[in-house]
CSV table of C-alpha atoms in Angstrom, one decimal:
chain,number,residue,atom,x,y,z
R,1,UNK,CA,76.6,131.8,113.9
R,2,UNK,CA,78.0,135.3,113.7
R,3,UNK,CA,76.3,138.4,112.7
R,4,UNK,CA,77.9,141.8,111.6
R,5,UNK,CA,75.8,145.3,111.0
R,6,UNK,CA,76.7,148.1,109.8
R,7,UNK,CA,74.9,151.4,109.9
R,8,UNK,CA,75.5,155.0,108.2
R,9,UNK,CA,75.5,158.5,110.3
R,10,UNK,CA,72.4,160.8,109.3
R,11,UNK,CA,70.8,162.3,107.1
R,12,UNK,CA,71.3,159.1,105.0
R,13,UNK,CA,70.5,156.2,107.4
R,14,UNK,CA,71.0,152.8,106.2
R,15,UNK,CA,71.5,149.7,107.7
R,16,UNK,CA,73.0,145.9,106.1
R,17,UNK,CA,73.2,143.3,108.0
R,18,UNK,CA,74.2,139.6,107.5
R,19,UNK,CA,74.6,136.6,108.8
R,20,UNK,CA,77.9,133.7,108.5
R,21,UNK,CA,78.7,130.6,110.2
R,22,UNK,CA,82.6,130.8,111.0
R,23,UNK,CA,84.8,128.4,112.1
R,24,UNK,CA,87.3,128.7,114.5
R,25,UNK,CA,90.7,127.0,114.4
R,26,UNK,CA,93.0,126.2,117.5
R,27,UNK,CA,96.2,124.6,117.4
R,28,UNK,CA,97.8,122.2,119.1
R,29,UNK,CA,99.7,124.0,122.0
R,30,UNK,CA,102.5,121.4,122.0
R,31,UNK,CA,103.4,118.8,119.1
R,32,UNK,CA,102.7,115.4,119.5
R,33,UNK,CA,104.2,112.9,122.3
R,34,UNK,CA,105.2,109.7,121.6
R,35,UNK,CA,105.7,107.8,124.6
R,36,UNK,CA,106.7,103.8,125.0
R,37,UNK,CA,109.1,102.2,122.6
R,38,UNK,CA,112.9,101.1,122.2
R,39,UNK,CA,115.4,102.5,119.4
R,40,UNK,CA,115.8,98.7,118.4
R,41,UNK,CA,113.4,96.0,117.3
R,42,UNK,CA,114.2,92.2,116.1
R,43,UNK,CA,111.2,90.9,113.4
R,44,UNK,CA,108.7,89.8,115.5
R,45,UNK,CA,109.0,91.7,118.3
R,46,UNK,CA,105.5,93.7,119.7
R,47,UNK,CA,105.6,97.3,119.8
R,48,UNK,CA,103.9,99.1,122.2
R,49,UNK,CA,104.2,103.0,122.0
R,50,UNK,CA,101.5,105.4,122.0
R,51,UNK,CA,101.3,109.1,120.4
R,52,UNK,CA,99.2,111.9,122.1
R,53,UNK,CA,98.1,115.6,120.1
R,54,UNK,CA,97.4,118.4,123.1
R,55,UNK,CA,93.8,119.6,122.1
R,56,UNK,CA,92.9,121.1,118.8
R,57,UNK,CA,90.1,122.0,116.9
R,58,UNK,CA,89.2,120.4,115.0
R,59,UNK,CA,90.6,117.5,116.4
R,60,UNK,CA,94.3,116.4,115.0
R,61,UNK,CA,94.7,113.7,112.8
R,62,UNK,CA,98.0,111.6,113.9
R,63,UNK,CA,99.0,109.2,111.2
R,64,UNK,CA,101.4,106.7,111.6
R,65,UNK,CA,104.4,105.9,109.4
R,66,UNK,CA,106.9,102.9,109.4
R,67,UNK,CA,110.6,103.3,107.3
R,68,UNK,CA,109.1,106.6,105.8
R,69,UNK,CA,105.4,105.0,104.6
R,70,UNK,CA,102.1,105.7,105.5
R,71,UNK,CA,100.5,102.9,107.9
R,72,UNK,CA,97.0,103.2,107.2
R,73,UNK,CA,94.9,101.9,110.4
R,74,UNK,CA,91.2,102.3,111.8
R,75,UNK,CA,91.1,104.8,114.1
R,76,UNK,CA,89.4,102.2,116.4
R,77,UNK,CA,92.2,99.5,116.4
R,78,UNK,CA,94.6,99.5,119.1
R,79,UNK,CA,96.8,97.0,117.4
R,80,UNK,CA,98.0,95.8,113.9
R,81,UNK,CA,100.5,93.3,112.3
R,82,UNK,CA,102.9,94.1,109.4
């Protein structure tokens, strides 16, 4: 919680005041690393790679995407078939 006051010089004196919550944004310092993986996979091959977002906040949201569409997964499964 923030709060801002501002007050008038004399003869007139008054004083506002108010209160805000505020959020504060940071960035990613670096963009996201992908590390593991080949440039080549044959159907039914596992693929192990794993992508990492430097701190943010709020925290990044990394989606994944396979020939251009959206993978939707659980943020708490490590693995999943297509």
């Amino acid at each position: 919680m923030y709060r801002c006051e501002i007050s008038a010089e004399a003869p007139s004196f008054d004083t506002a005041e108010a209160e805000k919550e505020m959020k504060v944004f940071v960035l990613p310092s670096e963009g996201p690393t992908l590390t593991g993986g080949n440039q080549e996979y044959r159907i039914g091959d596992t693929v192990v790679v794993n992508c990492t977002s430097a701190k943010s906040k709020p925290a990044a949201t990394l989606r994944w995407y396979i020939n251009d569409e959206l993978i939707f997964i659980q943020m708490d499964n490590k693995t999943f078939d297509i």
